[in-house]
Short mmCIF file of C-alpha atoms in Angstrom, two decimals:
data_model
loop_
_atom_site.label_atom_id
_atom_site.label_comp_id
_atom_site.label_asym_id
_atom_site.label_seq_id
_atom_site.Cartn_x
_atom_site.Cartn_y
_atom_site.Cartn_z
CA MET A 1 -3.54 -37.57 -7.86
CA VAL A 2 -7.21 -37.95 -8.73
CA SER A 3 -8.23 -36.25 -5.48
CA LEU A 4 -5.90 -33.37 -6.28
CA TRP A 5 -7.47 -32.88 -9.68
CA LEU A 6 -10.93 -33.07 -8.10
CA ARG A 7 -9.89 -30.37 -5.63
CA GLU A 8 -8.67 -28.16 -8.46
CA ILE A 9 -11.89 -28.67 -10.45
CA ALA A 10 -13.91 -27.80 -7.36
CA GLY A 11 -11.80 -24.69 -6.88
CA TRP A 12 -12.31 -23.56 -10.45
CA SER A 13 -16.06 -24.21 -10.13
CA LEU A 14 -16.19 -21.91 -7.12
CA VAL A 15 -14.20 -19.26 -9.00
CA ALA A 16 -16.60 -19.52 -11.95
CA LEU A 17 -19.53 -19.11 -9.54
CA ALA A 18 -17.82 -16.01 -8.08
CA LEU A 19 -17.49 -14.55 -11.58
CA VAL A 20 -21.19 -15.13 -12.20
CA LEU A 21 -21.91 -13.29 -8.93
CA VAL A 22 -19.68 -10.43 -10.12
CA GLN A 23 -21.92 -10.13 -13.16
CA TRP A 24 -25.01 -10.12 -10.88
CA ALA A 25 -23.48 -7.39 -8.74
CA LEU A 26 -22.77 -5.24 -11.82
CA LEU A 27 -26.36 -5.76 -13.00
CA TYR A 28 -27.68 -4.65 -9.61
CA VAL A 29 -25.43 -1.60 -9.63
CA SER A 30 -26.51 -0.63 -13.14
CA ASN A 31 -30.13 -0.76 -11.88
CA ARG A 32 -29.19 1.50 -8.94
CA GLN A 33 -29.73 -1.36 -6.42
CA VAL A 34 -26.58 -0.71 -4.41
CA VAL A 35 -27.60 -2.51 -1.19
CA GLU A 36 -28.34 -5.73 -3.06
CA ALA A 37 -25.09 -5.33 -4.95
CA GLY A 38 -23.22 -4.96 -1.65
CA VAL A 39 -24.70 -8.20 -0.30
CA VAL A 40 -23.76 -10.06 -3.47
CA VAL A 41 -20.22 -8.65 -3.32
CA LEU A 42 -19.80 -9.94 0.24
CA MET A 43 -20.90 -13.41 -0.86
CA LEU A 44 -18.68 -13.50 -3.91
CA LEU A 45 -15.59 -12.47 -1.95
CA GLY A 46 -16.03 -15.43 0.38
CA ILE A 47 -16.64 -17.86 -2.47
CA LEU A 48 -13.69 -16.47 -4.44
CA ARG A 49 -11.36 -16.90 -1.48
CA ALA A 50 -12.48 -20.48 -0.95
CA GLY A 51 -12.03 -21.35 -4.62
CA ILE A 52 -8.58 -19.78 -4.85
CA SER A 53 -7.50 -21.55 -1.67
CA LEU A 54 -8.58 -24.94 -3.08
CA ILE A 55 -6.79 -24.28 -6.38
CA ARG A 56 -3.58 -23.26 -4.64
CA VAL A 57 -3.54 -26.26 -2.31
CA ALA A 58 -4.17 -28.64 -5.21
CA THR A 59 -1.49 -27.02 -7.37
CA ALA A 60 1.08 -27.04 -4.58
CA ALA A 61 0.29 -30.67 -3.74
CA ARG A 62 0.68 -31.69 -7.39
CA ILE A 63 4.05 -29.95 -7.59
CA VAL A 64 5.24 -31.78 -4.45
CA THR A 65 3.89 -35.12 -5.67
CA ARG A 66 5.58 -34.70 -9.03
CA GLU A 67 8.89 -33.97 -7.34
CA ASP A 68 8.58 -37.00 -5.02
CA ARG A 69 8.12 -39.22 -8.07
CA MET B 1 39.41 0.87 13.00
CA MET B 2 38.11 0.89 9.44
CA GLN B 3 35.94 3.88 8.62
CA ARG B 4 33.00 3.44 6.36
CA ALA B 5 33.04 5.56 3.24
CA ALA B 6 30.73 8.55 3.07
CA ALA B 7 27.61 8.29 1.00
CA PRO B 8 28.10 8.70 -2.70
CA THR B 9 27.52 12.24 -3.89
CA SER B 10 24.73 10.97 -6.15
CA PHE B 11 22.62 10.58 -3.00
CA TYR B 12 22.91 14.26 -2.21
CA ARG B 13 22.26 15.26 -5.81
CA ALA B 14 19.12 13.13 -5.74
CA ILE B 15 18.11 14.83 -2.48
CA MET B 16 18.60 18.26 -4.09
CA ALA B 17 16.60 17.29 -7.19
CA ASN B 18 13.80 15.87 -5.06
CA THR B 19 13.71 18.89 -2.75
CA LEU B 20 13.43 21.18 -5.76
CA ALA B 21 10.58 19.05 -7.11
CA ILE B 22 8.78 19.26 -3.73
CA VAL B 23 9.16 23.06 -3.68
CA ILE B 24 7.75 23.38 -7.23
CA ALA B 25 4.84 21.00 -6.51
CA THR B 26 4.02 22.85 -3.26
CA LEU B 27 4.03 26.24 -5.00
CA LEU B 28 1.82 24.98 -7.83
CA LEU B 29 -0.62 23.36 -5.38
CA MET B 30 -0.78 26.53 -3.31
CA SER B 31 -1.67 28.52 -6.41
CA GLN B 32 -4.41 26.02 -7.34
CA LEU B 33 -5.98 25.58 -3.91
CA PHE B 34 -5.75 28.79 -1.97
CA ASP B 35 -6.16 31.61 -4.44
CA GLY B 36 -9.04 33.92 -3.64
CA GLN B 37 -9.84 32.25 -0.32
CA PRO B 38 -10.34 34.18 2.95
CA PHE B 39 -7.19 34.17 5.14
CA GLU B 40 -5.22 33.23 2.03
CA THR B 41 -1.77 33.99 3.47
CA SER B 42 -2.39 32.06 6.69
CA LEU B 43 -3.70 29.06 4.74
CA LYS B 44 -0.68 29.07 2.45
CA LEU B 45 1.70 29.33 5.39
CA GLY B 46 -0.12 26.50 7.16
CA PHE B 47 0.13 24.34 4.06
CA VAL B 48 3.87 24.96 3.76
CA LEU B 49 4.33 24.04 7.43
CA LEU B 50 2.35 20.83 6.90
CA VAL B 51 4.49 19.91 3.92
CA LEU B 52 7.64 20.52 5.99
CA LEU B 53 6.18 18.36 8.78
CA SER B 54 5.41 15.65 6.22
CA VAL B 55 8.98 15.69 4.94
CA TRP B 56 10.41 15.66 8.46
CA ARG B 57 8.09 13.21 10.25
CA MET B 58 4.76 12.18 8.87
CA GLY B 59 5.57 11.17 5.33
CA GLY B 60 3.48 11.83 2.24
CA ILE B 61 0.26 11.10 4.10
CA GLY B 62 0.56 14.44 5.90
CA ALA B 63 0.40 16.40 2.66
CA LEU B 64 -2.40 14.16 1.37
CA LEU B 65 -4.48 14.73 4.50
CA ALA B 66 -3.89 18.48 4.27
CA VAL B 67 -5.21 18.61 0.68
CA GLN B 68 -8.15 16.34 1.54
CA ALA B 69 -9.07 18.43 4.58
CA TYR B 70 -8.99 21.60 2.51
CA LEU B 71 -11.17 20.07 -0.23
CA PHE B 72 -13.61 18.72 2.36
CA LEU B 73 -13.99 22.07 4.10
CA THR B 74 -14.45 23.99 0.84
CA GLU B 75 -16.80 21.46 -0.76
CA THR B 76 -19.67 22.96 -2.77
CA LYS B 77 -23.12 21.56 -3.48
CA THR B 78 -22.61 21.51 -7.24
CA PRO B 79 -20.31 18.79 -8.57
CA VAL B 80 -16.98 19.97 -9.93
CA SER B 81 -16.20 19.67 -13.58
CA GLY B 82 -13.34 20.39 -15.90
CA TRP B 83 -9.87 18.97 -16.34
CA HIS B 84 -8.46 21.22 -13.65
CA ALA B 85 -10.40 19.41 -10.95
CA TYR B 86 -10.11 15.95 -12.48
CA VAL B 87 -6.51 15.95 -13.66
CA VAL B 88 -4.35 18.88 -12.57
CA LEU B 89 -5.15 18.86 -8.88
CA PRO B 90 -4.91 15.08 -8.40
CA ALA B 91 -1.70 14.93 -10.45
CA LEU B 92 -0.06 17.66 -8.37
CA THR B 93 -1.21 16.10 -5.08
CA LEU B 94 -0.02 12.66 -6.10
CA SER B 95 3.32 14.05 -7.31
CA LEU B 96 3.85 15.88 -4.02
CA VAL B 97 3.16 12.71 -2.03
CA ILE B 98 5.51 10.69 -4.28
CA PHE B 99 8.33 13.24 -4.05
CA ILE B 100 8.04 13.48 -0.25
CA GLU B 101 8.17 9.69 0.16
CA ARG B 102 11.08 9.44 -2.27
CA LEU B 103 13.02 12.11 -0.42
CA ARG B 104 12.48 10.32 2.89
CA ALA B 105 13.60 7.01 1.35
CA ILE B 106 16.79 8.55 -0.12
CA ARG B 107 17.59 10.28 3.19
CA ALA B 108 17.03 7.04 5.11
CA THR B 109 19.44 5.23 2.78
CA ALA B 110 22.03 8.04 2.95
CA ARG B 111 21.86 7.96 6.79
CA GLN B 112 23.40 4.48 6.74
CA TYR B 113 26.63 6.13 5.69
CA PRO B 114 28.64 8.45 7.92
CA ARG B 115 27.92 12.13 7.52
CA PRO B 116 30.09 13.76 4.88
CA THR B 117 32.92 15.88 6.14
CA THR B 118 33.08 19.60 5.53
CA SER B 119 35.71 19.08 2.88
CA THR B 120 33.41 16.78 0.91
CA TRP B 121 30.60 19.36 1.00
CA ARG B 122 32.99 22.10 -0.05
CA GLU B 123 34.26 20.01 -2.94
CA TRP B 124 30.76 19.27 -4.08
CA ALA B 125 29.74 22.94 -3.87
CA GLU B 126 32.83 24.05 -5.79
CA ALA B 127 32.28 21.41 -8.44
CA ALA B 128 28.66 22.48 -8.75
CA LYS B 129 29.68 26.13 -9.16
CA SER B 130 32.59 25.88 -11.48
CA ARG B 131 32.39 22.37 -13.02
CA LEU B 132 36.13 22.13 -12.44
CA LEU B 133 38.12 19.78 -10.26
CA PRO B 134 39.03 21.44 -6.90
CA ARG B 135 42.63 22.07 -6.00
CA ASP B 136 42.46 19.79 -2.90
CA SER B 137 44.34 16.58 -3.00
CA GLN B 138 41.22 14.53 -2.36
CA PRO B 139 39.78 13.45 -5.65
CA THR B 140 36.19 14.23 -6.37
CA VAL B 141 33.82 13.72 -9.25
CA PRO B 142 32.80 16.92 -11.01
CA LEU B 143 29.15 17.57 -11.66
CA GLU B 144 28.48 15.71 -14.88
CA GLY B 145 25.74 16.74 -17.22
CA SER B 146 24.61 13.16 -17.68
CA GLU B 147 24.16 12.67 -13.92
CA VAL B 148 22.18 15.89 -13.53
CA GLY B 149 20.06 14.82 -16.48
CA ARG B 150 19.53 11.44 -14.84
CA HIS B 151 18.12 12.99 -11.66
CA VAL B 152 15.93 15.42 -13.60
CA LEU B 153 14.69 12.54 -15.75
CA ALA B 154 13.87 10.49 -12.63
CA VAL B 155 11.81 13.33 -11.17
CA ALA B 156 10.12 14.01 -14.51
CA THR B 157 9.27 10.31 -14.91
CA LEU B 158 7.62 10.26 -11.50
CA PHE B 159 5.57 13.32 -12.37
CA ALA B 160 4.61 11.81 -15.74
CA GLY B 161 3.45 8.64 -13.94
CA ALA B 162 1.30 10.68 -11.54
CA LEU B 163 -0.15 12.68 -14.44
CA ALA B 164 -0.92 9.52 -16.42
CA SER B 165 -2.67 7.97 -13.39
CA ALA B 166 -4.71 11.16 -12.89
CA LEU B 167 -5.64 11.22 -16.61
CA VAL B 168 -6.80 7.59 -16.60
CA ALA B 169 -8.71 8.05 -13.31
CA GLY B 170 -10.35 11.25 -14.60
CA TRP B 171 -11.35 9.56 -17.86
CA MET B 172 -12.81 6.56 -16.01
CA LEU B 173 -14.77 8.81 -13.64
CA ARG B 174 -16.20 10.86 -16.51
CA SER B 175 -17.03 7.74 -18.55
CA VAL B 176 -19.63 6.81 -15.87
CA PRO B 177 -22.45 9.35 -16.28
CA LEU B 178 -24.18 11.07 -13.38
CA ASP B 179 -27.61 9.58 -12.67
CA PHE B 180 -29.90 12.34 -11.51
CA ARG B 181 -32.59 9.88 -10.38
CA ALA B 182 -30.24 8.69 -7.62
CA PRO B 183 -31.58 11.00 -4.85
CA ASP B 184 -35.15 9.72 -5.40
CA SER B 185 -34.47 6.04 -5.97
CA VAL B 186 -31.55 5.21 -3.65
CA ARG B 187 -31.20 8.34 -1.47
CA LEU B 188 -27.69 8.93 -2.77
CA ARG B 189 -26.20 11.96 -4.45
CA PRO B 190 -25.49 11.41 -8.17
CA THR B 191 -21.74 11.69 -7.57
CA GLU B 192 -21.89 9.09 -4.80
CA LEU B 193 -23.77 6.63 -7.00
CA ARG B 194 -21.26 7.24 -9.76
CA GLY B 195 -18.45 6.46 -7.31
CA ILE B 196 -20.11 3.18 -6.32
CA VAL B 197 -20.66 2.21 -9.97
CA LEU B 198 -17.04 2.93 -10.82
CA ALA B 199 -15.83 1.02 -7.75
CA SER B 200 -17.88 -2.01 -8.82
CA VAL B 201 -16.46 -1.93 -12.35
CA LEU B 202 -12.92 -1.58 -11.03
CA MET B 203 -13.51 -4.43 -8.58
CA ALA B 204 -14.59 -6.70 -11.45
CA VAL B 205 -11.51 -5.77 -13.49
CA MET B 206 -9.27 -6.28 -10.45
CA ILE B 207 -10.70 -9.74 -9.74
CA ALA B 208 -10.14 -10.81 -13.35
CA VAL B 209 -6.55 -9.51 -13.43
CA PHE B 210 -5.83 -10.99 -9.98
CA LEU B 211 -7.03 -14.42 -11.11
CA VAL B 212 -4.96 -14.43 -14.29
CA VAL B 213 -1.75 -13.06 -12.76
CA GLY B 214 -2.13 -15.13 -9.59
CA GLU B 215 -2.54 -18.38 -11.46
CA LEU B 216 0.33 -17.67 -13.85
CA THR B 217 2.72 -16.98 -10.97
CA TRP B 218 1.42 -19.75 -8.72
CA ARG B 219 2.18 -22.43 -11.27
CA LYS B 220 5.84 -21.40 -11.26
CA LEU B 221 6.32 -22.48 -7.64
CA SER B 222 9.37 -24.55 -6.84
CA PRO B 223 8.81 -27.87 -4.97
CA LYS B 224 10.38 -26.40 -1.78
CA GLN B 225 8.06 -23.41 -1.85
CA ALA B 226 5.10 -25.72 -2.46
CA ARG B 227 6.08 -27.84 0.55
CA VAL B 228 6.36 -24.81 2.84
CA TYR B 229 2.98 -23.52 1.67
CA LEU B 230 1.28 -26.89 2.26
CA ARG B 231 2.76 -27.24 5.76
CA ASP B 232 1.67 -23.75 6.68
CA HIS B 233 -1.81 -24.25 5.21
CA PHE B 234 -2.46 -27.59 6.94
CA ALA B 235 -1.04 -26.33 10.22
CA ARG B 236 -3.60 -23.54 10.24
CA TRP B 237 -6.45 -26.04 10.04
CA ILE B 238 -5.52 -27.52 13.41
CA GLU B 239 -4.22 -24.28 14.91
CA THR B 240 -7.39 -23.71 16.97
CA ASP B 241 -7.24 -27.25 18.35
CA TRP B 242 -3.58 -26.81 19.26
CA LEU B 243 -4.35 -23.53 21.03
CA ALA B 244 -7.25 -25.10 22.95
CA MET B 245 -5.04 -28.03 24.06
CA HIS B 246 -2.27 -25.64 25.12
CA ARG B 247 -4.70 -23.52 27.18
CA GLN B 248 -6.08 -26.63 28.92
CA ARG B 249 -2.55 -27.75 29.83
CA VAL B 250 -1.72 -24.31 31.24
CA LYS B 251 -4.91 -24.28 33.35
CA ALA B 252 -4.26 -27.81 34.64
CA ARG B 253 -0.72 -26.80 35.64
CA GLN B 254 -2.03 -23.71 37.45
CA ARG B 255 -4.60 -25.83 39.36
CA THR B 256 -1.92 -28.32 40.41
CA TRP B 257 0.34 -25.52 41.60
CA LYS B 258 -2.42 -23.91 43.68
CA ARG B 259 -3.31 -27.26 45.23
CA ARG B 260 0.32 -27.86 46.24
CA GLN B 261 0.53 -24.38 47.79
CA LEU B 262 -2.64 -25.04 49.82
CA ASN B 263 -1.34 -28.42 51.00
CA ALA B 264 1.96 -26.87 52.02
CA ALA B 265 0.17 -24.10 53.96
CA GLN B 266 -2.03 -26.67 55.77
CA LEU B 267 1.01 -28.77 56.71
CA ILE B 268 2.72 -25.71 58.17
CA GLU B 269 -0.39 -24.90 60.23
CA LYS B 270 -0.60 -28.40 61.65
CA ASN B 271 3.09 -28.66 62.45
CA PRO B 272 4.32 -25.18 63.35
#
């Protein structure tokens, strides 16, 4: 169970990092730096996907473990 | 042999209501888009034909492409302004697309039933004219005011939804100001930069909503659904290895088969 919680915490950390990158992208766009904003958006999409995937796997595993008990 | 019942008459009333809505939306769009243009009559006729083609085959995307092509070809250098461009035109276009798709969906559902017989059509027409029960022995439902109101309300609700979407989209677009330094600093037109700014803001909002809604629904998984998800997820991790192993086995089998064929051919040559 500890590993599952660790996975979920890691997933949420990645999601928080993606949200910080969203803020960076909006800052770039407000300064008319659209190319830089585009690069940041590409990065944040990948990090967001990874974080969400970790969270979902951990949640599903916890649900299955709880049922097995 | 049991015969399936004909489609309920409410299907055909819905088709009539939707067709009327498409006709009204097409006429309104034609008056907005084509007035005062060269070859006005030909353009209007072409638009009507495209709408008919959309209803028959292409779906709502045909009408959408027609409007987009017209706007693209008549684009001016100065940016458009005013509620007509931001709200009326998008609302009418969206409504037309919605009504066309709805009509196609209703027709597809009605096609699952056998075609109505001539007597059913006659009954429906008589009931629509006179609001009285026909003298035939087959019972029929007269045209009720509440049912007509229901179809009109459905069409009006769809139009109100399209209008509300156009209003919100127009307000959001106008809330981002045009930046006239854009051509010098980023080699973009002010309207293009505004579009990118708005897309970024919408993307941020969408990510936030997606996270909240996704997490709320994901935590309501049943144990069976969770098991299926985990099996699928872990299977994908080793999918590439499985595929590589399968390809190697297929190649090895092909090599063995070719070797056997060669051996057989050599044996035949030696011992004719």
